[in-house]
Short mmCIF file of C-alpha atoms in Angstrom, two decimals:
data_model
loop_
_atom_site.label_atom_id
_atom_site.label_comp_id
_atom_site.label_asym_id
_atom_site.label_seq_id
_atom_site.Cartn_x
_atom_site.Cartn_y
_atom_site.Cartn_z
CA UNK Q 1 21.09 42.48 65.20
CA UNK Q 2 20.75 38.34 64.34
CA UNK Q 3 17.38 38.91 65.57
CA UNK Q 4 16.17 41.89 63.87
CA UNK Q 5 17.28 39.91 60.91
CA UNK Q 6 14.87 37.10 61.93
CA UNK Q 7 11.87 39.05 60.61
CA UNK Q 8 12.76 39.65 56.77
CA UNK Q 9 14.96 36.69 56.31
CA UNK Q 10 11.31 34.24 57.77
CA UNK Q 11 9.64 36.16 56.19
CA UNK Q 12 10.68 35.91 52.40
CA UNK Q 13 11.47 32.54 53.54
CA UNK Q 14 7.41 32.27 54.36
CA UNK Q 15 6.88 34.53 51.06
CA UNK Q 16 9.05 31.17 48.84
CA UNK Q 17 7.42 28.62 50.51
CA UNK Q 18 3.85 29.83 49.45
CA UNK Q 19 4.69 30.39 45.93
CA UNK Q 20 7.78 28.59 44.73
CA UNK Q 21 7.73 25.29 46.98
CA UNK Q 22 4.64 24.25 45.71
CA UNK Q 23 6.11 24.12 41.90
CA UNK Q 24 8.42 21.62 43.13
CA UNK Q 25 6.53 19.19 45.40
CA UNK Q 26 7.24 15.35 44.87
CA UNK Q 27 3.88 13.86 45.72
CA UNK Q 28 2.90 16.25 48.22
CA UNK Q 29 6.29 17.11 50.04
CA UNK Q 30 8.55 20.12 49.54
CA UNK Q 31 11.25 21.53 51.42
CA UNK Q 32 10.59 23.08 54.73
CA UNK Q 33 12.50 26.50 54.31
CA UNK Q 34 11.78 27.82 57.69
CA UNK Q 35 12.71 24.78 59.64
CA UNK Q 36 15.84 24.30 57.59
CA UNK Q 37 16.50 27.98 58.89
CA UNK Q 38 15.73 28.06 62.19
CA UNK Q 39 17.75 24.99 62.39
CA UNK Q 40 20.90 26.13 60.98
CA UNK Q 41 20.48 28.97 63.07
CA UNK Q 42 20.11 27.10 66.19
CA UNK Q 43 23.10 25.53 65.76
CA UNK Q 44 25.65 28.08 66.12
CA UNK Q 45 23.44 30.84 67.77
CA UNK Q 46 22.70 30.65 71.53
CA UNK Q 47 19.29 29.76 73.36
CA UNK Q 48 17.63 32.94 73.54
CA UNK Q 49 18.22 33.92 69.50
CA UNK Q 50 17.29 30.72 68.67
CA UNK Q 51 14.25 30.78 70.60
CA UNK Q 52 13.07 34.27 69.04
CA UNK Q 53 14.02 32.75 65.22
CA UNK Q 54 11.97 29.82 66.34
CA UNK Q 55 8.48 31.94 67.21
CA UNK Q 56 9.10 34.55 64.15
CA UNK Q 57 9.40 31.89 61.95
CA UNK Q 58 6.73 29.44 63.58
CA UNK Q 59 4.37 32.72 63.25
CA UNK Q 60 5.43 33.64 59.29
CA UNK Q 61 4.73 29.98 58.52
CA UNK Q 62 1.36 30.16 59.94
CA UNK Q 63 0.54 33.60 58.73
CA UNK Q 64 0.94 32.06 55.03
CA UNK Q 65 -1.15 29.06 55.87
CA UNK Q 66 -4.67 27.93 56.88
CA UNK Q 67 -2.98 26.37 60.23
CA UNK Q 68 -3.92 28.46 63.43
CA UNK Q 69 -1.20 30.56 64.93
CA UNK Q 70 1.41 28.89 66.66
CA UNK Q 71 0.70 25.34 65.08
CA UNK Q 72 4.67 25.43 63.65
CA UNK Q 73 5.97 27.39 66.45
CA UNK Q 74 5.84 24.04 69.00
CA UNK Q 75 7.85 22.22 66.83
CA UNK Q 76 10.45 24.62 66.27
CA UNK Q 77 10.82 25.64 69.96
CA UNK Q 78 11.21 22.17 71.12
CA UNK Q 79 13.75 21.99 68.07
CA UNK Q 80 15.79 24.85 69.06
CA UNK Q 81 15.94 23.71 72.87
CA UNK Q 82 16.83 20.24 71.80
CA UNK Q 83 20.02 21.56 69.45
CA UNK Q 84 21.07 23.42 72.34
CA UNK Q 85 20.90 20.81 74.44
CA UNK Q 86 22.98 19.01 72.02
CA UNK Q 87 25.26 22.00 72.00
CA UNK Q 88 26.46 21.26 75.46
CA UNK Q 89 26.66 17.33 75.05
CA UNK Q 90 28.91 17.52 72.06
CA UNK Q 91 32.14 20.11 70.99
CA UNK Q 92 30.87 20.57 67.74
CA UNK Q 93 27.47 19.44 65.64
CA UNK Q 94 29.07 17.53 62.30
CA UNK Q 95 28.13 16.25 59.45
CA UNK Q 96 25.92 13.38 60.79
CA UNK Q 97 24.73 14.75 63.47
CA UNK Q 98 23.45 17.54 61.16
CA UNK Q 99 22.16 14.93 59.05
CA UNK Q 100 20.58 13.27 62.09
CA UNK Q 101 18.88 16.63 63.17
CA UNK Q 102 17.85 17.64 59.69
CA UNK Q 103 15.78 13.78 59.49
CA UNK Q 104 14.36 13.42 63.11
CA UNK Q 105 13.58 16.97 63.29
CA UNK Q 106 11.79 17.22 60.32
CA UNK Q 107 9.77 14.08 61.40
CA UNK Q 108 9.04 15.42 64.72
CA UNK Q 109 8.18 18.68 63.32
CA UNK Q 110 5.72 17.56 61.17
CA UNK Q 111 3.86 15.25 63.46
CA UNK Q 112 3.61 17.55 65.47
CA UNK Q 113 1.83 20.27 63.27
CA UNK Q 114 -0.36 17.15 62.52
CA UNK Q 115 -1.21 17.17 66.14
CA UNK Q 116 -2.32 20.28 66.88
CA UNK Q 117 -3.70 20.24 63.66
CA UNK Q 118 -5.78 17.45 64.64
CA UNK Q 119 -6.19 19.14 68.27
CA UNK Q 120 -7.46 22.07 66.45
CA UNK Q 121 -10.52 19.91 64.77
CA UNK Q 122 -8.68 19.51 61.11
CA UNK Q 123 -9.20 16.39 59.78
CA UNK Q 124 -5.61 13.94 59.55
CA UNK Q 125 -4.81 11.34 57.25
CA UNK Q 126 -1.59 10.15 59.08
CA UNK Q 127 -0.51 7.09 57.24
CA UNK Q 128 -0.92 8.55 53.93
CA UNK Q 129 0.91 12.04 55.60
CA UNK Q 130 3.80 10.02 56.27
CA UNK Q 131 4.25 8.72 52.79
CA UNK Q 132 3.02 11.18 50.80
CA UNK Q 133 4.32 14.82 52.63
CA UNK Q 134 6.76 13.68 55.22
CA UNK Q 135 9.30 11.43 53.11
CA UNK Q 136 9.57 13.47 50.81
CA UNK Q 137 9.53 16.97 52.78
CA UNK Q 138 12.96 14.87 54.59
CA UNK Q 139 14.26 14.18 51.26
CA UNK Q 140 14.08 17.96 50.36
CA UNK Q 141 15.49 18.89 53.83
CA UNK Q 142 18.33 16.35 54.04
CA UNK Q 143 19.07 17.87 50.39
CA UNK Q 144 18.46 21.29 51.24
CA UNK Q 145 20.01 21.81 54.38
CA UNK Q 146 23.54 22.50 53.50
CA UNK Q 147 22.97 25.75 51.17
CA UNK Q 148 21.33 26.76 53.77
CA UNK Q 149 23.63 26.19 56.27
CA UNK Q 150 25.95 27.80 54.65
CA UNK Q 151 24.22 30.92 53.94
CA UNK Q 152 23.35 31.09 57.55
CA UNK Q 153 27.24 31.11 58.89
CA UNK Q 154 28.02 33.41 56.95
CA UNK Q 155 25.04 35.98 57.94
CA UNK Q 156 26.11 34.80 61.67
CA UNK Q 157 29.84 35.45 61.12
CA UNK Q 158 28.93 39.33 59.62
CA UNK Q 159 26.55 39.93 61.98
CA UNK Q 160 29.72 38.82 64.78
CA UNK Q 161 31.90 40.87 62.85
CA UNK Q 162 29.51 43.79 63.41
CA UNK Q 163 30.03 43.44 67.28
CA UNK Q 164 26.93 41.62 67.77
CA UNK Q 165 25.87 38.61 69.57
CA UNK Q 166 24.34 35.75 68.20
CA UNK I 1 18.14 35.95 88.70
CA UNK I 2 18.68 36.41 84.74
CA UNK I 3 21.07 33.40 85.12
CA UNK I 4 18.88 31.26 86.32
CA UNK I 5 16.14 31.52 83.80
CA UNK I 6 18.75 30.45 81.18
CA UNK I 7 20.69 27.87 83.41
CA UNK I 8 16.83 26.33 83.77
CA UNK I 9 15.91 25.18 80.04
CA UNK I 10 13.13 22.67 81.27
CA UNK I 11 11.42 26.25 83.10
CA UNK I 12 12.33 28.59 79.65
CA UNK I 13 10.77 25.93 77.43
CA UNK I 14 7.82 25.26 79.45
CA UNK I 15 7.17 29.02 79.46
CA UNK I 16 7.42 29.64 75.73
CA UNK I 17 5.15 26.25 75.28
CA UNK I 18 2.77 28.34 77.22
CA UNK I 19 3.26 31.19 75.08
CA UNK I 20 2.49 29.45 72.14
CA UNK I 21 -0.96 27.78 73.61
CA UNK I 22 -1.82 31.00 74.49
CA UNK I 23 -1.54 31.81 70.78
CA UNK I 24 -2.69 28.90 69.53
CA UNK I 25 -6.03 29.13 71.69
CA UNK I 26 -6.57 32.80 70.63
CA UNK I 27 -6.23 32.26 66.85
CA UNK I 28 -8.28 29.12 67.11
CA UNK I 29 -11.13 31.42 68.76
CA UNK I 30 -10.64 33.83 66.24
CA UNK I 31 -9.56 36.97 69.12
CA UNK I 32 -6.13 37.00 66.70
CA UNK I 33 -8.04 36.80 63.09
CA UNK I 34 -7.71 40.61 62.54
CA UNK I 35 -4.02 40.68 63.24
CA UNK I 36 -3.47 37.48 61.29
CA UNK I 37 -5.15 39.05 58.02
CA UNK I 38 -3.46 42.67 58.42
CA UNK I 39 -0.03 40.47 58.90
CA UNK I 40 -0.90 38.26 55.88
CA UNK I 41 -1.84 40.87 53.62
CA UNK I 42 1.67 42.18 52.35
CA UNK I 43 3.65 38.95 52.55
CA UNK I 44 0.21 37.39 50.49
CA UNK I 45 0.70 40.21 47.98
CA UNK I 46 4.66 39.33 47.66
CA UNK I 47 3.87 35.47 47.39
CA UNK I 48 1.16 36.37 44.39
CA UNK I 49 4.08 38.05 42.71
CA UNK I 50 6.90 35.10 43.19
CA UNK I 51 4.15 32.33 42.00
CA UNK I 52 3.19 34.46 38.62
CA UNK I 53 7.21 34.40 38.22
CA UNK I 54 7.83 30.53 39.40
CA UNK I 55 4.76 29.61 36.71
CA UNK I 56 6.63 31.66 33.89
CA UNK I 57 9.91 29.83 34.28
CA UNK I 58 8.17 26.54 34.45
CA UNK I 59 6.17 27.29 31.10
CA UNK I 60 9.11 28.34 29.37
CA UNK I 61 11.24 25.50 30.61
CA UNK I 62 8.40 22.75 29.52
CA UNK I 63 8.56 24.71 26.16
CA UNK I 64 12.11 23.67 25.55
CA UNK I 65 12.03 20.19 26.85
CA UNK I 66 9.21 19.40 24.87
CA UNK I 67 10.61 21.16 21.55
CA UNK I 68 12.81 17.95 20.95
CA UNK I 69 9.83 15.75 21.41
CA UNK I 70 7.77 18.41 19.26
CA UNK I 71 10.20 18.21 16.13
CA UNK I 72 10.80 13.96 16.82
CA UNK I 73 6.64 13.91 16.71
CA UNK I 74 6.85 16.44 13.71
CA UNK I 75 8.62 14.00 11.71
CA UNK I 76 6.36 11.27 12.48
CA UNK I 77 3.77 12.90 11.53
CA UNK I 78 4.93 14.13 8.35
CA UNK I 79 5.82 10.69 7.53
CA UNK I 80 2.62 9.57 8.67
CA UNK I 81 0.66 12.07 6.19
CA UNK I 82 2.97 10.86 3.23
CA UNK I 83 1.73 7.88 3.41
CA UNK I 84 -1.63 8.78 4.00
CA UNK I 85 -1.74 10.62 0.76
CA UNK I 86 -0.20 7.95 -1.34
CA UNK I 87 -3.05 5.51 0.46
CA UNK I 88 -5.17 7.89 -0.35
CA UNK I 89 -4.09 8.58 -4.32
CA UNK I 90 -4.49 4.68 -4.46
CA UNK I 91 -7.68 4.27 -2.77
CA UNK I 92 -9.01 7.18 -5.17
CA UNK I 93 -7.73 5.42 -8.12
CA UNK I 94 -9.79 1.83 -6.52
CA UNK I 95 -12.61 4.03 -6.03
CA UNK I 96 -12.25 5.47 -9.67
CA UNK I 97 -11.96 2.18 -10.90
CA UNK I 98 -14.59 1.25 -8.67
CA UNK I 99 -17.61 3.81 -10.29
CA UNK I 100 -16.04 3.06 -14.02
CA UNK I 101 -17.04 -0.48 -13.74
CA UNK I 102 -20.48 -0.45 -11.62
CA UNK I 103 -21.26 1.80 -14.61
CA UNK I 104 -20.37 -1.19 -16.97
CA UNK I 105 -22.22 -3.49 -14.94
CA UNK I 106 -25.08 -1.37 -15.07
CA UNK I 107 -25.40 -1.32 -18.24
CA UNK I 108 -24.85 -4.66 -18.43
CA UNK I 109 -27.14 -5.77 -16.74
CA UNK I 110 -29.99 -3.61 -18.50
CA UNK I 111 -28.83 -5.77 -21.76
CA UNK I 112 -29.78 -9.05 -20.08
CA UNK I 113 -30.13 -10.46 -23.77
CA UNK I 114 -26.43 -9.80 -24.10
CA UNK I 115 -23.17 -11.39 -22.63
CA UNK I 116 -20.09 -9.31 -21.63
CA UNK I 117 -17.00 -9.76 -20.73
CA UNK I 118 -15.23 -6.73 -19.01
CA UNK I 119 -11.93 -5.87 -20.30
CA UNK I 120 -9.17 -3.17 -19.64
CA UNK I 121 -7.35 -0.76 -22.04
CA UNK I 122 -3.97 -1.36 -22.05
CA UNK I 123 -2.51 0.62 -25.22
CA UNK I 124 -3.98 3.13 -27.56
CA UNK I 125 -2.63 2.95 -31.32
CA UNK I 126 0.82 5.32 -31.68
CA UNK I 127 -0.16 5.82 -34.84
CA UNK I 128 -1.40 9.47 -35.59
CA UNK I 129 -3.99 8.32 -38.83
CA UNK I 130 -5.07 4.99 -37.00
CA UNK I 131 -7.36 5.12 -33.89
CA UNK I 132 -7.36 1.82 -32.23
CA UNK I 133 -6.39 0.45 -28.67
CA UNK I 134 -5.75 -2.49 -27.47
CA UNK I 135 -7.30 -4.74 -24.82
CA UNK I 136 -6.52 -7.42 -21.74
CA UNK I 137 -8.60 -10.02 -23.40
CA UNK I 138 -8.03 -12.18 -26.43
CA UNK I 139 -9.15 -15.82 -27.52
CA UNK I 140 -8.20 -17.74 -24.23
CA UNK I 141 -11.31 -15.19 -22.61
CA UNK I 142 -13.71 -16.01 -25.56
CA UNK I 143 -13.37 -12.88 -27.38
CA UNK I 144 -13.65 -13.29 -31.23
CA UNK I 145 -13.17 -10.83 -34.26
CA UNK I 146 -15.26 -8.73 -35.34
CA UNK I 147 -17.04 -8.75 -31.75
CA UNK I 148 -18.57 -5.33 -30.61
CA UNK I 149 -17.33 -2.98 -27.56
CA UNK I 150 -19.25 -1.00 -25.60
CA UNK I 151 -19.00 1.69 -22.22
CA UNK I 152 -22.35 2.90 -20.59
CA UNK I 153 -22.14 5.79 -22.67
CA UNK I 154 -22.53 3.92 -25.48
CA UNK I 155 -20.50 2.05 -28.87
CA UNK I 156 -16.23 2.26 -28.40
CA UNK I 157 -16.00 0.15 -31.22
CA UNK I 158 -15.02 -3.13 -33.18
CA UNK I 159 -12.69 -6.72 -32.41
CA UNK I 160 -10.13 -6.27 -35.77
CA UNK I 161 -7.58 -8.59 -34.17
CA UNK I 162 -7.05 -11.08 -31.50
CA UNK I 163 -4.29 -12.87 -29.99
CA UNK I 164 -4.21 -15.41 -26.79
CA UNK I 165 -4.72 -12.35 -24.26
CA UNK I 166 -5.41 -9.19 -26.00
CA UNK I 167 -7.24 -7.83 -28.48
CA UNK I 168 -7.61 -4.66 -30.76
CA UNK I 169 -10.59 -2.60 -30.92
CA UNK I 170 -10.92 -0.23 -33.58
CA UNK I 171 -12.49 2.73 -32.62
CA UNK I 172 -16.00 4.53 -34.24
CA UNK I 173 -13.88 7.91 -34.65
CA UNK I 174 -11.81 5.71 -36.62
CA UNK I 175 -11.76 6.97 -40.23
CA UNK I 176 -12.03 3.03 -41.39
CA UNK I 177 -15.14 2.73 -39.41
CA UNK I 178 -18.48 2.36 -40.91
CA UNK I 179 -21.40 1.98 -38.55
CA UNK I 180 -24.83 1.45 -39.73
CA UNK I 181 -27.24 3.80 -37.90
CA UNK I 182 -30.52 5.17 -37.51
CA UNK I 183 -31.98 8.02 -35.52
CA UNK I 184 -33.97 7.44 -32.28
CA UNK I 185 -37.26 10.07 -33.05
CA UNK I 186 -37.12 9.54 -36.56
CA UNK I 187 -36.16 6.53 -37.10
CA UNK I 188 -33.96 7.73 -40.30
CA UNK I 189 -31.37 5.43 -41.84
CA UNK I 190 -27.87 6.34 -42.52
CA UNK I 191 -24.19 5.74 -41.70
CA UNK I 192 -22.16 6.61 -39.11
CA UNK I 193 -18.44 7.48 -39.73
CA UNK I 194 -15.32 8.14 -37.86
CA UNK I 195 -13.17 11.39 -38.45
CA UNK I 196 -9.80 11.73 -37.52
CA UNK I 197 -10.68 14.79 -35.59
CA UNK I 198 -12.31 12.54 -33.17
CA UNK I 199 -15.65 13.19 -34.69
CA UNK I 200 -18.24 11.15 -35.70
CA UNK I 201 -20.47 12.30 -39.24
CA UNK I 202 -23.60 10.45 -39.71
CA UNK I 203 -24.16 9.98 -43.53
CA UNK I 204 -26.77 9.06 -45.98
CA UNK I 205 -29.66 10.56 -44.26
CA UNK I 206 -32.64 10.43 -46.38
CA UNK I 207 -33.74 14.71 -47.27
CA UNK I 208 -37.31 14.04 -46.27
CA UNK I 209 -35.92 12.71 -42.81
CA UNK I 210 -36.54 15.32 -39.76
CA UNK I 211 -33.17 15.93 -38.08
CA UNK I 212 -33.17 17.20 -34.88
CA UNK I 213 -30.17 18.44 -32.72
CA UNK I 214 -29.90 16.17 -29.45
CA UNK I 215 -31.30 13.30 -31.48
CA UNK I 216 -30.19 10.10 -30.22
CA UNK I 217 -28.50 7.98 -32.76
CA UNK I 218 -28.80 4.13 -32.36
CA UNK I 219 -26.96 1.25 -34.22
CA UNK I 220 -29.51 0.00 -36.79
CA UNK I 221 -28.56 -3.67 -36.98
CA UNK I 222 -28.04 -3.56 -40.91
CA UNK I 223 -25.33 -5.58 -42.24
CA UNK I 224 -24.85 -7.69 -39.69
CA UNK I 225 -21.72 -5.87 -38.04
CA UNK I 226 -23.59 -4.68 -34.30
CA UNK I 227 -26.34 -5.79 -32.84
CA UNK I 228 -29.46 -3.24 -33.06
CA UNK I 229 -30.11 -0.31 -30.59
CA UNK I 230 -26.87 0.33 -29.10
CA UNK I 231 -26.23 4.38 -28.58
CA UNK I 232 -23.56 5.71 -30.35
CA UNK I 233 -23.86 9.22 -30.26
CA UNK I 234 -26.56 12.37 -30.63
CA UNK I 235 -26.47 14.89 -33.02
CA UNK I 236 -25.03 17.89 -33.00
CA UNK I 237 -25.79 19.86 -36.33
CA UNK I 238 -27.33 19.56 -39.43
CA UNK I 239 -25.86 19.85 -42.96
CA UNK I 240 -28.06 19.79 -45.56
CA UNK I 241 -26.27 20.83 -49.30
CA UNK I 242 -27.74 22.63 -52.13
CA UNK I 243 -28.95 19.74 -54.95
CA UNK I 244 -27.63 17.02 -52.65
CA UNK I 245 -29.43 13.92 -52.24
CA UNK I 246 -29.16 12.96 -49.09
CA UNK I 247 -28.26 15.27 -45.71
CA UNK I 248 -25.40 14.80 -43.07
CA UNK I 249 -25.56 15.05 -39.70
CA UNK I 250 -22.67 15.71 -37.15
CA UNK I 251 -22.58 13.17 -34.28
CA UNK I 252 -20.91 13.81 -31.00
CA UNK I 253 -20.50 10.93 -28.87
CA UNK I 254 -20.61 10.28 -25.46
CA UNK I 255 -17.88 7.89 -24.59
CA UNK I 256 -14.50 9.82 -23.54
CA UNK I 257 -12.17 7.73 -26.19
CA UNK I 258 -8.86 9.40 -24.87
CA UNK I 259 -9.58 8.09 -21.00
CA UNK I 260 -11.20 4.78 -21.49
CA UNK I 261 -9.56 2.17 -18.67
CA UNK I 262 -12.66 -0.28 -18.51
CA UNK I 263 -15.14 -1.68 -21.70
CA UNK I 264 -17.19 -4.48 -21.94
CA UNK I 265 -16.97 -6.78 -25.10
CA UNK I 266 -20.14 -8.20 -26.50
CA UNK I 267 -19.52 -11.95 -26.60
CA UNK I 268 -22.54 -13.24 -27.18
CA UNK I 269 -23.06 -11.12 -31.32
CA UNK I 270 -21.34 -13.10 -33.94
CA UNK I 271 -21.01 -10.75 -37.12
CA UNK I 272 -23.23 -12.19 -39.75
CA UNK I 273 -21.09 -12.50 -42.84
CA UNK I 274 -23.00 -10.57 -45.86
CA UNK I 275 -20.55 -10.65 -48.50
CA UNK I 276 -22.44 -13.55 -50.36
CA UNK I 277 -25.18 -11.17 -51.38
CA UNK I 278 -23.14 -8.29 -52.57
#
């Protein structure tokens, strides 16, 4: 069921960050809505839902973007694998680690959509990326993340309820 | 078997890294474009719709932030016209001032045998049967009795009294004035009197003298009181009586006596006394 949900919930989440996100950049960052997303839902879901949440969303992102297909779909698997991994080191993923997940992962997320960007013969600024989009894309997401979160346990906990894995 | 694929994360992730070349090197070719734009379609249609609605909420919340600035630059504005339009009644007023006296130094200086000295009405006469004003220039400026005054448009009047700083000027429409007077075409002699109506009746005219309406009538020079050939009026009509001896003229002149600010006094005429010869 937590998968099935993966398709409308990426892909309104793809829909909002075409249309509203850019309204609200600072310089030229916004929040990453699918990453914050697949993230939260990593955390509490296991490998294999993650791992689907991570390619629907990598794919919706793309679809709404001038990137090739699967540019935002490395980051996000490597994401997801490295939260599990996580999963198993620690009991339970608090507040800084969550904090610590939301800032590295956005940074390694986004350089690496650089690089295949750049792989894929786009053209990359990277200094001025990292001041101008990234900082402030982290900002969003540090900022961000906890709504979402939150809205996310509580899909995961219904969908539970339901008799479904997650 | 299943087990193992999940117990071995390095193998699962390496396998959906492969997936995702795979679809990385197919969109990049283009093999994946028409599934891309068939996929892209609806969700582009839905993100059309959310930006129209994200645009309308920003408009309309930049309306009402900027209505307190609006009103704050309202009121500076207002206060800035305010005082724009009292600049601008003063600076009409200079400018007013301005025209009246290049006028006066026009004229002045086509009566280069003459000397003036520009004065300024300060007071007419509150008197209803009198019709004098009063000047900013007296003896201290060199003005003397009995000295004429003049506009561009021709004879005000007369010195009567001086003091230090001011003068009075009696008027030609004054009922006490008598101005000796001639006609420009004809050259006619007569007299030129004040009326209380604001008037002026030229008198005396000889019957065999040609009167013409629009004539221009000129000071004459006799007696001594104004110097020759200053305009004082033109005429308006004709009156000539049954068995009178002489014919009148009326005289309408062209000097505005009720908004007079600026005249020039004729210092350099001294009123040749007469009396010994009458």
């Amino acid at each position: 069921m937590g998968n099935f949900l993966s398709i409308p919930i990426l892909a309104l989440a793809a829909i909002l960050q075409a249309s509203i996100v850019p309204q609200i950049r600072i310089l030229g960052g916004g929040p990453d809505l699918i990453f914050l997303l697949v993230l939260a839902w990593a955390i509490n879901a296991r490998l294999e839902s993650s791992v689907i949440w991570a390619f629907v969303g990598g794919i919706m992102q793309d679809l709404m973007s001038a990137a090739p297909l699967g540019t935002s779909t490395v980051g996000l698997l490597l994401l997801v694998f490295a939260i599990s991994g996580l999963g198993q080191q620690v009991h339970k993923i608090g507040f800084i680690i969550m904090l610590g997940l939301v800032l590295f992962g956005t940074l390694a997320q986004q350089i690496i959509i650089m690089l295949v960007l750049a792989f894929s013969g786009f053209t990359m600024q990277w200094g001025f990326n990292l001041t101008f989009v990234i900082a402030p894309t982290i900002l969003y997401n540090l900022v961000l993340i906890w709504p979402v979160y939150w809205f996310v346990l509580r899909l995961q906990r219904r969908v539970s309820r339901t008799g479904s894995s997650v | 078997m299943r087990r193992n694929w999940r117990a071995n994360r390095v193998i699962f992730l390496l396998v959906c890294l492969s997936v995702c070349l795979v679809l990385l090197a197919a969109s990049v070719s283009g093999a994946t474009a028409p599934l891309e734009g068939t996929a892209a379609t609806p969700m582009n249609y839905l993100a059309g719709i959310f930006t129209d609605i994200t645009r309308q909420t920003n408009s309309f919340v930049s309306d009402l932030t900027e209505i307190q600035s609006l009103r704050a630059r309202n009121a500076e504005l207002e206060e800035a016209l305010a005082r724009y339009q009292t600049e601008l009644v003063e600076l009409r007023e200079i400018n007013n001032d301005y025209r009246r006296i290049s006028e006066l130094v026009e004229y002045a200086s086509t009566a280069r045998d003459q000397e003036h000295l520009v004065a300024e009405v300060i007071s007419y006469d509150q008197n209803a049967l009198m019709r004098t004003m009063v000047i900013n220039r007296g003896v201290r400026h060199g003005v003397a009795r009995g000295m004429p005054v003049v506009t561009g448009q021709g004879l005000v009047g007369r010195i009567t009294d001086v003091t230090a700083n001011a003068a009075r000027v009696m008027l030609v429409t004054d009922p006490n004035s008598n101005v000796n007077a001639r006609l420009q075409t004809s050259r006619a002699q007569g007299r030129v009197e004040g009326q209380l109506t604001g008037n002026l009746r030229m008198m005396w005219i000889p019957l065999e003298a040609e009167v013409q309406v629009g004539d221009v009538v000129l000071t004459s020079g006799l007696g001594g009181n104004f110097p020759p050939d200053i305009q004082i009026g033109q005429v308006e009509s004709r009156q000539r009586e049954e068995f009178a001896l002489n014919q009148q003229a009326e005289v309408r002149s062209l000097v505005d006596f009720d908004n007079l600010e600026f005249v020039l006094v004729i210092t350099s005429f001294q009123p040749i006394d007469v009396s010994a010869f009458e």
